[in-house]
Tab-separated table of C-alpha atoms in Angstrom:
chain	number	residue	atom	x	y	z
A	1	UNK	CA	-15.416	-5.383	-18.322
A	2	UNK	CA	-17.692	-4.802	-15.882
A	3	UNK	CA	-16.026	-1.375	-14.093
A	4	UNK	CA	-17.427	0.390	-10.940
A	5	UNK	CA	-17.033	4.050	-10.544
A	6	UNK	CA	-17.061	4.723	-6.951
A	7	UNK	CA	-18.325	8.310	-5.540
A	8	UNK	CA	-21.023	10.421	-6.536
A	9	UNK	CA	-19.360	14.103	-7.435
A	10	UNK	CA	-18.656	15.804	-10.520
A	11	UNK	CA	-15.050	14.447	-10.462
A	12	UNK	CA	-17.000	10.901	-10.351
A	13	UNK	CA	-19.317	12.068	-13.275
A	14	UNK	CA	-16.432	13.167	-15.432
A	15	UNK	CA	-14.154	9.855	-14.514
A	16	UNK	CA	-17.779	7.032	-15.432
A	17	UNK	CA	-18.354	9.672	-19.169
A	18	UNK	CA	-14.723	8.882	-19.886
A	19	UNK	CA	-14.734	5.480	-18.828
A	20	UNK	CA	-18.008	4.476	-20.291
A	21	UNK	CA	-16.611	5.714	-23.862
A	22	UNK	CA	-14.101	3.067	-23.768
A	23	UNK	CA	-15.047	-0.263	-25.856
A	24	UNK	CA	-13.475	-2.030	-22.961
A	25	UNK	CA	-16.338	-1.172	-20.924
A	26	UNK	CA	-19.449	-3.564	-21.179
A	27	UNK	CA	-20.629	-2.629	-17.918
A	28	UNK	CA	-20.803	0.598	-15.534
A	29	UNK	CA	-21.625	0.515	-11.976
A	30	UNK	CA	-21.343	4.092	-10.031
A	31	UNK	CA	-21.645	3.686	-5.984
A	32	UNK	CA	-23.393	5.431	-5.153
A	33	UNK	CA	-23.667	7.647	-8.024
A	34	UNK	CA	-25.695	10.863	-8.910
A	35	UNK	CA	-28.242	11.619	-11.436
A	36	UNK	CA	-25.908	12.256	-14.118
A	37	UNK	CA	-24.161	9.505	-13.718
A	38	UNK	CA	-27.639	7.277	-13.707
A	39	UNK	CA	-27.553	8.622	-17.374
A	40	UNK	CA	-24.724	6.620	-18.460
A	41	UNK	CA	-24.333	3.584	-16.016
A	42	UNK	CA	-26.219	1.558	-13.145
A	43	UNK	CA	-26.733	3.889	-9.846
A	44	UNK	CA	-25.582	1.147	-6.932
A	45	UNK	CA	-26.983	2.908	-3.721
A	46	UNK	CA	-23.811	1.795	-1.421
A	47	UNK	CA	-22.393	5.087	0.250
A	48	UNK	CA	-18.753	5.562	-0.774
A	49	UNK	CA	-17.774	5.284	2.811
A	50	UNK	CA	-18.802	2.025	3.343
A	51	UNK	CA	-16.544	-0.447	2.734
A	52	UNK	CA	-17.847	-3.644	3.871
A	53	UNK	CA	-20.847	-3.438	1.507
A	54	UNK	CA	-18.517	-1.920	-1.531
A	55	UNK	CA	-16.389	-5.266	-1.240
A	56	UNK	CA	-19.583	-7.763	-0.965
A	57	UNK	CA	-21.159	-5.621	-4.246
A	58	UNK	CA	-17.958	-6.082	-6.065
A	59	UNK	CA	-17.417	-9.435	-5.415
A	60	UNK	CA	-21.057	-10.309	-6.081
A	61	UNK	CA	-21.231	-8.306	-9.088
A	62	UNK	CA	-17.821	-9.850	-10.683
A	63	UNK	CA	-16.144	-6.696	-11.277
A	64	UNK	CA	-12.844	-6.210	-13.342
A	65	UNK	CA	-12.011	-2.561	-12.623
A	66	UNK	CA	-12.826	-0.451	-9.777
A	67	UNK	CA	-12.318	3.131	-10.216
A	68	UNK	CA	-11.913	5.085	-6.571
A	69	UNK	CA	-13.221	8.641	-6.688
A	70	UNK	CA	-12.909	10.188	-2.924
A	71	UNK	CA	-9.830	11.171	-0.924
A	72	UNK	CA	-12.028	10.011	2.282
A	73	UNK	CA	-12.570	6.605	0.771
A	74	UNK	CA	-8.901	6.295	-0.226
A	75	UNK	CA	-7.593	7.176	3.058
A	76	UNK	CA	-10.290	4.692	5.058
A	77	UNK	CA	-8.624	2.048	3.188
A	78	UNK	CA	-11.444	1.524	0.097
A	79	UNK	CA	-8.702	0.328	-2.184
A	80	UNK	CA	-6.759	-2.194	0.674
A	81	UNK	CA	-9.780	-3.748	1.076
A	82	UNK	CA	-10.737	-4.319	-2.651
A	83	UNK	CA	-7.768	-5.789	-3.588
A	84	UNK	CA	-7.805	-8.409	-0.332
A	85	UNK	CA	-11.183	-9.808	-2.030
A	86	UNK	CA	-9.436	-10.110	-5.405
A	87	UNK	CA	-10.639	-6.752	-7.346
A	88	UNK	CA	-8.187	-4.947	-9.200
A	89	UNK	CA	-8.505	-1.525	-8.404
A	90	UNK	CA	-7.316	1.693	-9.827
A	91	UNK	CA	-6.620	3.799	-6.297
A	92	UNK	CA	-3.838	4.145	-3.665
A	93	UNK	CA	-3.357	2.208	-0.531
A	94	UNK	CA	-4.244	4.197	2.610
A	95	UNK	CA	-0.681	4.292	3.227
A	96	UNK	CA	0.336	5.280	-0.288
A	97	UNK	CA	-3.102	8.204	0.017
A	98	UNK	CA	-1.095	9.565	3.008
A	99	UNK	CA	0.021	12.176	0.471
A	100	UNK	CA	-3.354	13.849	0.727
A	101	UNK	CA	-4.479	12.615	4.328
A	102	UNK	CA	-1.695	13.890	6.005
A	103	UNK	CA	-0.026	17.250	4.674
A	104	UNK	CA	3.011	16.755	7.243
A	105	UNK	CA	3.773	13.113	5.635
A	106	UNK	CA	3.644	14.435	2.360
A	107	UNK	CA	6.233	17.113	3.430
A	108	UNK	CA	8.624	15.262	5.005
A	109	UNK	CA	9.196	12.660	1.887
A	110	UNK	CA	9.500	16.179	-0.302
A	111	UNK	CA	12.032	17.283	2.203
A	112	UNK	CA	13.990	13.848	2.719
A	113	UNK	CA	13.901	13.297	-1.428
A	114	UNK	CA	14.532	17.159	-2.457
A	115	UNK	CA	11.128	17.541	-4.255
A	116	UNK	CA	11.266	21.324	-4.230
A	117	UNK	CA	8.236	22.925	-2.131
A	118	UNK	CA	7.519	25.823	0.198
A	119	UNK	CA	9.559	25.772	3.497
A	120	UNK	CA	6.838	25.223	6.735
A	121	UNK	CA	6.605	24.083	10.341
A	122	UNK	CA	4.287	21.494	11.691
A	123	UNK	CA	2.599	22.179	15.123
A	124	UNK	CA	0.408	20.264	17.518
A	125	UNK	CA	0.415	22.951	19.866
A	126	UNK	CA	-1.393	26.083	19.428
A	127	UNK	CA	0.644	28.558	21.538
A	128	UNK	CA	3.660	27.547	19.640
A	129	UNK	CA	1.936	28.125	16.443
A	130	UNK	CA	0.537	31.290	17.233
A	131	UNK	CA	4.136	32.042	18.495
A	132	UNK	CA	5.346	31.280	14.957
A	133	UNK	CA	3.228	33.111	13.136
A	134	UNK	CA	4.073	36.214	15.381
A	135	UNK	CA	7.650	36.152	14.414
A	136	UNK	CA	7.446	35.348	10.413
A	137	UNK	CA	4.339	37.596	10.325
A	138	UNK	CA	2.262	37.842	6.887
A	139	UNK	CA	2.036	36.954	4.416
A	140	UNK	CA	1.815	33.072	5.233
A	141	UNK	CA	-0.244	30.540	4.918
A	142	UNK	CA	-2.126	28.083	7.346
A	143	UNK	CA	-2.901	24.351	6.625
A	144	UNK	CA	-5.058	22.247	8.455
A	145	UNK	CA	-3.372	18.894	8.744
A	146	UNK	CA	-5.987	15.852	7.975
A	147	UNK	CA	-8.882	15.577	4.739
A	148	UNK	CA	-10.029	18.883	4.257
A	149	UNK	CA	-11.712	18.489	0.640
A	150	UNK	CA	-10.189	21.073	-0.562
A	151	UNK	CA	-10.860	23.561	1.979
A	152	UNK	CA	-8.688	23.862	5.382
A	153	UNK	CA	-6.226	26.369	3.835
A	154	UNK	CA	-6.197	29.898	4.733
A	155	UNK	CA	-3.639	32.201	2.473
A	156	UNK	CA	-3.710	35.036	5.556
A	157	UNK	CA	-2.314	38.335	3.539
A	158	UNK	CA	-2.358	39.651	7.185
A	159	UNK	CA	-1.779	38.608	11.024
A	160	UNK	CA	-5.005	38.898	12.404
A	161	UNK	CA	-6.222	36.273	9.540
A	162	UNK	CA	-3.149	34.115	10.228
A	163	UNK	CA	-3.982	33.566	14.094
A	164	UNK	CA	-7.207	33.245	13.389
A	165	UNK	CA	-7.116	30.506	11.156
A	166	UNK	CA	-4.546	28.957	13.863
A	167	UNK	CA	-7.065	29.299	16.409
A	168	UNK	CA	-9.943	28.131	13.996
A	169	UNK	CA	-7.498	24.902	13.620
A	170	UNK	CA	-6.679	23.958	17.138
A	171	UNK	CA	-10.453	24.515	17.930
A	172	UNK	CA	-11.314	21.084	16.455
A	173	UNK	CA	-10.376	18.054	17.895
A	174	UNK	CA	-6.723	16.620	17.284
A	175	UNK	CA	-5.964	20.241	15.558
A	176	UNK	CA	-2.887	20.108	14.198
A	177	UNK	CA	-1.562	22.911	11.285
A	178	UNK	CA	1.562	22.927	8.466
A	179	UNK	CA	2.374	26.325	8.636
A	180	UNK	CA	3.746	27.652	5.226
A	181	UNK	CA	5.751	30.411	3.270
A	182	UNK	CA	3.764	32.540	0.641
A	183	UNK	CA	4.665	31.445	-2.838
A	184	UNK	CA	4.129	34.062	-5.472
A	185	UNK	CA	3.721	33.048	-9.400
A	186	UNK	CA	1.243	30.949	-11.591
A	187	UNK	CA	-0.491	28.440	-9.825
A	188	UNK	CA	-1.499	24.990	-12.287
A	189	UNK	CA	-2.167	21.187	-11.828
A	190	UNK	CA	-0.915	18.763	-13.115
A	191	UNK	CA	-2.467	14.981	-12.550
A	192	UNK	CA	-0.272	11.692	-13.440
A	193	UNK	CA	-1.526	8.135	-13.747
A	194	UNK	CA	0.809	6.320	-11.796
A	195	UNK	CA	2.067	2.782	-10.557
A	196	UNK	CA	5.037	2.264	-9.010
A	197	UNK	CA	7.379	4.033	-10.893
A	198	UNK	CA	5.736	4.791	-13.848
A	199	UNK	CA	4.638	7.973	-14.401
A	200	UNK	CA	2.199	9.263	-17.364
A	201	UNK	CA	0.974	12.778	-17.170
A	202	UNK	CA	-2.255	13.898	-17.937
A	203	UNK	CA	-2.359	17.541	-19.914
A	204	UNK	CA	-2.672	20.591	-17.432
A	205	UNK	CA	-5.608	22.466	-15.755
A	206	UNK	CA	-5.862	25.167	-13.980
A	207	UNK	CA	-8.673	25.270	-10.697
A	208	UNK	CA	-9.831	28.623	-9.172
A	209	UNK	CA	-10.035	27.900	-5.402
A	210	UNK	CA	-11.214	31.202	-4.280
A	211	UNK	CA	-14.901	31.320	-3.392
A	212	UNK	CA	-15.385	35.073	-5.409
A	213	UNK	CA	-14.362	36.833	-8.574
A	214	UNK	CA	-11.296	37.968	-8.269
A	215	UNK	CA	-9.719	35.404	-6.139
A	216	UNK	CA	-11.106	36.408	-2.923
A	217	UNK	CA	-12.945	35.271	-0.335
A	218	UNK	CA	-12.179	31.822	1.361
A	219	UNK	CA	-10.612	28.575	0.004
A	220	UNK	CA	-13.554	26.112	-1.663
A	221	UNK	CA	-13.358	22.893	-3.068
A	222	UNK	CA	-12.758	24.481	-6.671
A	223	UNK	CA	-15.417	27.290	-8.346
A	224	UNK	CA	-14.205	26.246	-11.693
A	225	UNK	CA	-11.279	25.810	-14.141
A	226	UNK	CA	-9.755	24.808	-17.475
A	227	UNK	CA	-7.245	22.613	-19.841
A	228	UNK	CA	-4.563	23.087	-21.065
A	229	UNK	CA	-2.969	25.755	-19.636
A	230	UNK	CA	-1.221	27.534	-21.794
A	231	UNK	CA	1.237	29.390	-19.968
A	232	UNK	CA	2.864	26.122	-18.742
A	233	UNK	CA	5.060	25.186	-21.582
A	234	UNK	CA	5.924	21.655	-22.845
A	235	UNK	CA	9.583	22.439	-21.344
A	236	UNK	CA	8.029	23.624	-17.886
A	237	UNK	CA	5.914	20.435	-17.738
A	238	UNK	CA	8.692	18.258	-19.034
A	239	UNK	CA	10.892	19.960	-15.768
A	240	UNK	CA	7.430	19.192	-13.485
A	241	UNK	CA	7.739	15.416	-14.334
A	242	UNK	CA	11.676	15.487	-13.938
A	243	UNK	CA	11.668	17.697	-10.739
A	244	UNK	CA	8.127	16.961	-9.045
A	245	UNK	CA	6.105	14.039	-10.357
A	246	UNK	CA	8.739	11.333	-11.308
A	247	UNK	CA	10.794	11.934	-7.995
A	248	UNK	CA	7.502	11.667	-5.743
A	249	UNK	CA	6.941	8.293	-7.277
A	250	UNK	CA	9.802	7.511	-6.550
A	251	UNK	CA	9.915	8.580	-2.961
A	252	UNK	CA	7.016	6.808	-2.280
A	253	UNK	CA	8.266	3.189	-3.922
A	254	UNK	CA	11.405	3.453	-2.018
A	255	UNK	CA	9.346	4.370	1.512
A	256	UNK	CA	7.594	1.044	0.857
A	257	UNK	CA	4.090	2.672	0.234
A	258	UNK	CA	4.067	2.168	-3.854
A	259	UNK	CA	1.465	4.442	-5.445
A	260	UNK	CA	-1.267	3.170	-7.921
A	261	UNK	CA	-3.874	5.547	-9.275
A	262	UNK	CA	-3.979	9.073	-9.786
A	263	UNK	CA	-1.067	11.937	-8.250
A	264	UNK	CA	-2.492	14.967	-8.217
A	265	UNK	CA	0.537	18.248	-8.346
A	266	UNK	CA	-0.729	21.137	-7.204
A	267	UNK	CA	1.951	23.207	-8.338
A	268	UNK	CA	3.438	26.986	-8.475
A	269	UNK	CA	5.630	28.408	-10.958
A	270	UNK	CA	7.561	31.052	-9.083
A	271	UNK	CA	10.842	33.005	-9.946
A	272	UNK	CA	12.804	30.429	-8.038
A	273	UNK	CA	11.559	27.435	-10.383
A	274	UNK	CA	8.338	24.585	-9.655
A	275	UNK	CA	7.494	24.067	-6.108
A	276	UNK	CA	5.136	22.127	-5.100
A	277	UNK	CA	1.809	23.397	-2.860
A	278	UNK	CA	0.299	19.880	-2.383
A	279	UNK	CA	0.240	16.059	-3.600
A	280	UNK	CA	-3.419	14.660	-3.748
A	281	UNK	CA	-4.381	11.038	-3.657
A	282	UNK	CA	-6.882	11.632	-6.215
A	283	UNK	CA	-7.812	13.093	-9.320
A	284	UNK	CA	-8.695	16.907	-9.245
A	285	UNK	CA	-12.322	18.289	-8.910
A	286	UNK	CA	-13.221	20.663	-10.555
A	287	UNK	CA	-9.884	19.419	-13.260
A	288	UNK	CA	-11.439	16.062	-13.896
A	289	UNK	CA	-14.153	17.845	-15.861
A	290	UNK	CA	-11.959	20.167	-17.903
A	291	UNK	CA	-9.846	17.296	-18.630
A	292	UNK	CA	-10.734	14.164	-19.084
A	293	UNK	CA	-13.618	15.703	-22.311
A	294	UNK	CA	-10.058	16.691	-24.222
A	295	UNK	CA	-9.266	12.966	-23.684
A	296	UNK	CA	-9.296	11.264	-26.844
A	297	UNK	CA	-7.838	7.974	-26.132
A	298	UNK	CA	-9.097	5.028	-24.665
A	299	UNK	CA	-9.343	5.437	-20.727
A	300	UNK	CA	-9.799	2.324	-19.727
A	301	UNK	CA	-6.867	0.880	-21.957
A	302	UNK	CA	-4.743	3.614	-20.758
A	303	UNK	CA	-5.245	2.785	-17.003
A	304	UNK	CA	-4.686	-0.699	-17.593
A	305	UNK	CA	-1.496	-0.465	-19.600
A	306	UNK	CA	-0.363	1.535	-16.828
A	307	UNK	CA	-1.303	-0.748	-13.934
A	308	UNK	CA	0.727	-3.412	-16.034
A	309	UNK	CA	3.634	-0.958	-16.252
A	310	UNK	CA	3.333	-0.488	-19.474
A	311	UNK	CA	3.971	3.031	-20.844
A	312	UNK	CA	1.405	4.745	-23.102
A	313	UNK	CA	0.928	7.750	-25.168
A	314	UNK	CA	-2.030	9.597	-24.820
A	315	UNK	CA	-3.750	11.467	-27.686
A	316	UNK	CA	-5.463	14.737	-26.399
A	317	UNK	CA	-8.056	16.987	-28.263
A	318	UNK	CA	-6.121	20.502	-29.239
A	319	UNK	CA	-9.010	22.351	-28.503
A	320	UNK	CA	-9.602	24.031	-24.996
A	321	UNK	CA	-12.076	22.898	-22.296
A	322	UNK	CA	-13.667	25.634	-19.913
A	323	UNK	CA	-15.794	24.652	-16.890
A	324	UNK	CA	-17.848	26.793	-14.051
A	325	UNK	CA	-19.115	25.681	-10.909
A	326	UNK	CA	-22.154	26.661	-9.673
A	327	UNK	CA	-22.126	26.407	-6.124
A	328	UNK	CA	-25.599	26.870	-3.421
A	329	UNK	CA	-25.905	29.923	-1.569
A	330	UNK	CA	-23.713	29.616	1.901
A	331	UNK	CA	-21.073	28.081	0.179
A	332	UNK	CA	-18.298	27.296	1.243
A	333	UNK	CA	-19.702	28.119	4.617
A	334	UNK	CA	-22.575	25.631	4.401
A	335	UNK	CA	-24.958	25.329	1.788
A	336	UNK	CA	-28.485	24.811	0.817
A	337	UNK	CA	-30.287	21.972	0.100
A	338	UNK	CA	-33.252	20.433	-1.483
A	339	UNK	CA	-33.826	23.699	-4.643
A	340	UNK	CA	-35.208	23.017	-7.153
A	341	UNK	CA	-33.281	23.170	-10.569
A	342	UNK	CA	-34.215	23.343	-14.179
A	343	UNK	CA	-31.919	22.806	-17.140
A	344	UNK	CA	-33.030	24.085	-20.467
A	345	UNK	CA	-31.730	22.718	-24.009
A	346	UNK	CA	-27.799	23.690	-23.416
A	347	UNK	CA	-24.983	22.352	-25.892
A	348	UNK	CA	-22.984	22.552	-22.201
A	349	UNK	CA	-21.934	19.444	-20.860
A	350	UNK	CA	-23.167	18.988	-17.460
A	351	UNK	CA	-21.432	17.542	-14.441
A	352	UNK	CA	-23.638	16.875	-11.467
A	353	UNK	CA	-21.681	17.451	-8.517
A	354	UNK	CA	-24.254	17.900	-5.608
A	355	UNK	CA	-28.011	16.995	-6.534
A	356	UNK	CA	-31.045	14.412	-6.169
A	357	UNK	CA	-33.439	13.619	-7.699
A	358	UNK	CA	-36.978	13.608	-6.005
A	359	UNK	CA	-40.306	12.758	-7.091
A	360	UNK	CA	-39.094	13.573	-10.818
A	361	UNK	CA	-37.979	16.647	-9.779
A	362	UNK	CA	-34.143	17.558	-9.677
A	363	UNK	CA	-32.775	19.330	-6.439
A	364	UNK	CA	-29.578	20.863	-4.975
A	365	UNK	CA	-28.404	18.735	-2.901
A	366	UNK	CA	-24.375	19.859	-1.774
A	367	UNK	CA	-22.215	22.893	-1.746
A	368	UNK	CA	-20.934	22.648	-5.271
A	369	UNK	CA	-24.329	21.552	-7.455
A	370	UNK	CA	-23.591	21.821	-10.948
A	371	UNK	CA	-20.443	22.320	-13.699
A	372	UNK	CA	-21.081	23.481	-16.740
A	373	UNK	CA	-18.235	22.830	-19.464
A	374	UNK	CA	-17.475	23.708	-22.990
A	375	UNK	CA	-14.905	23.171	-25.497
A	376	UNK	CA	-13.785	25.436	-28.073
A	377	UNK	CA	-10.381	26.320	-30.301
A	378	UNK	CA	-9.493	28.701	-27.741
A	379	UNK	CA	-9.540	29.607	-23.904
A	380	UNK	CA	-11.785	33.220	-24.867
A	381	UNK	CA	-14.019	31.296	-27.073
A	382	UNK	CA	-15.097	28.260	-24.229
A	383	UNK	CA	-15.114	31.323	-21.848
A	384	UNK	CA	-17.651	33.103	-23.635
A	385	UNK	CA	-19.239	29.505	-24.493
A	386	UNK	CA	-19.502	28.653	-20.895
A	387	UNK	CA	-21.078	31.541	-19.302
A	388	UNK	CA	-23.549	31.761	-22.405
A	389	UNK	CA	-24.886	28.198	-21.486
A	390	UNK	CA	-25.230	29.177	-17.719
A	391	UNK	CA	-28.692	30.925	-18.484
A	392	UNK	CA	-29.781	27.337	-19.442
A	393	UNK	CA	-29.530	26.927	-15.830
A	394	UNK	CA	-32.287	28.023	-13.466
A	395	UNK	CA	-32.016	28.147	-9.593
A	396	UNK	CA	-32.172	30.731	-7.344
A	397	UNK	CA	-29.894	29.511	-5.070
A	398	UNK	CA	-27.437	29.305	-7.352
A	399	UNK	CA	-24.062	31.387	-7.651
A	400	UNK	CA	-20.905	31.064	-9.480
A	401	UNK	CA	-17.856	33.152	-10.534
A	402	UNK	CA	-17.763	35.324	-13.623
A	403	UNK	CA	-14.129	34.826	-14.010
A	404	UNK	CA	-12.825	31.668	-14.875
A	405	UNK	CA	-10.098	31.557	-16.775
A	406	UNK	CA	-10.076	35.266	-17.458
A	407	UNK	CA	-6.305	35.910	-15.540
A	408	UNK	CA	-4.841	33.358	-18.558
A	409	UNK	CA	-6.439	35.737	-21.097
A	410	UNK	CA	-4.539	38.713	-19.927
């Protein structure tokens, strides 16, 4: 099969690696890809936002399966356009992708179908939003509506921070916010392969969103992760499927927007049970980089089975996969591009998130730049291994958190 991976980040690098490992994959294209993806497939110089060019390439090349990584491409209708052109695609339609592109849409679906989530109100008016925040007090959560690349969320522990977040949201064109109650508990991610009402769970992972050690500073796209999450027992996983993932897939079918692709549940295990923090319409990043290396089943076969409506039993390594993101100076407010990177010999798997090659030199090219991943029998061993391997990556403009996974080791 000729397979096309659409995107250029660490998630797409992980997807490409897993797809390329399948005997079903005879040729792999990555559009636009990155330097790491170019080592396992053929990079194609087409932007993941250029729907017309992507469709034309897929037609000309005779692509058998397209897998879409970025949420922006899904929200823009990339899957719709490819399907209309006769290309089989694993990724939701623009309408179904609203589970991520519109927080209010997702919340209304959860309310209608009884899927547990934090209480919330949506505001299109800044003064009304400020008045609500002042009446509720802190802690409180302010979410900018729309696609925010894992950012745009402020967990405000005091009133001033909450009001500043509201003002920042409405300073943007088309400002709109979803204001939620603050949830306390243990956070985890569950991603599933979904087609209509069929939901096949992958393994659990835990992302670390805050930029600084000890979960301090602003939210990012994710500074590291590990899989599996041992605090999430098989019983909790079963309950998550029954109360969250399966009902959401069924709800989207009932609403006339059936979902095909990777459905991401960002979840909180609270004293009152499991509650949804958010849904995403694609594989998590950096969760993909620690979940997919543990998959021992044929990834292509699994996707095709789900798309054909056939349940599939996935096999996983019992080991723990642990990864740390190296981000560029200034992230998440900005980034430093063009800094040279040297990677010495390492036995870590290195996923490229924001890099480019220029005259044979690897350079930084984004906020999150690389992710180093190792796999060991235990989280403790993998934690130590990953941090040892970071010494092999040299770039003065990169930084990382030193506590990814530590909380689950206490």
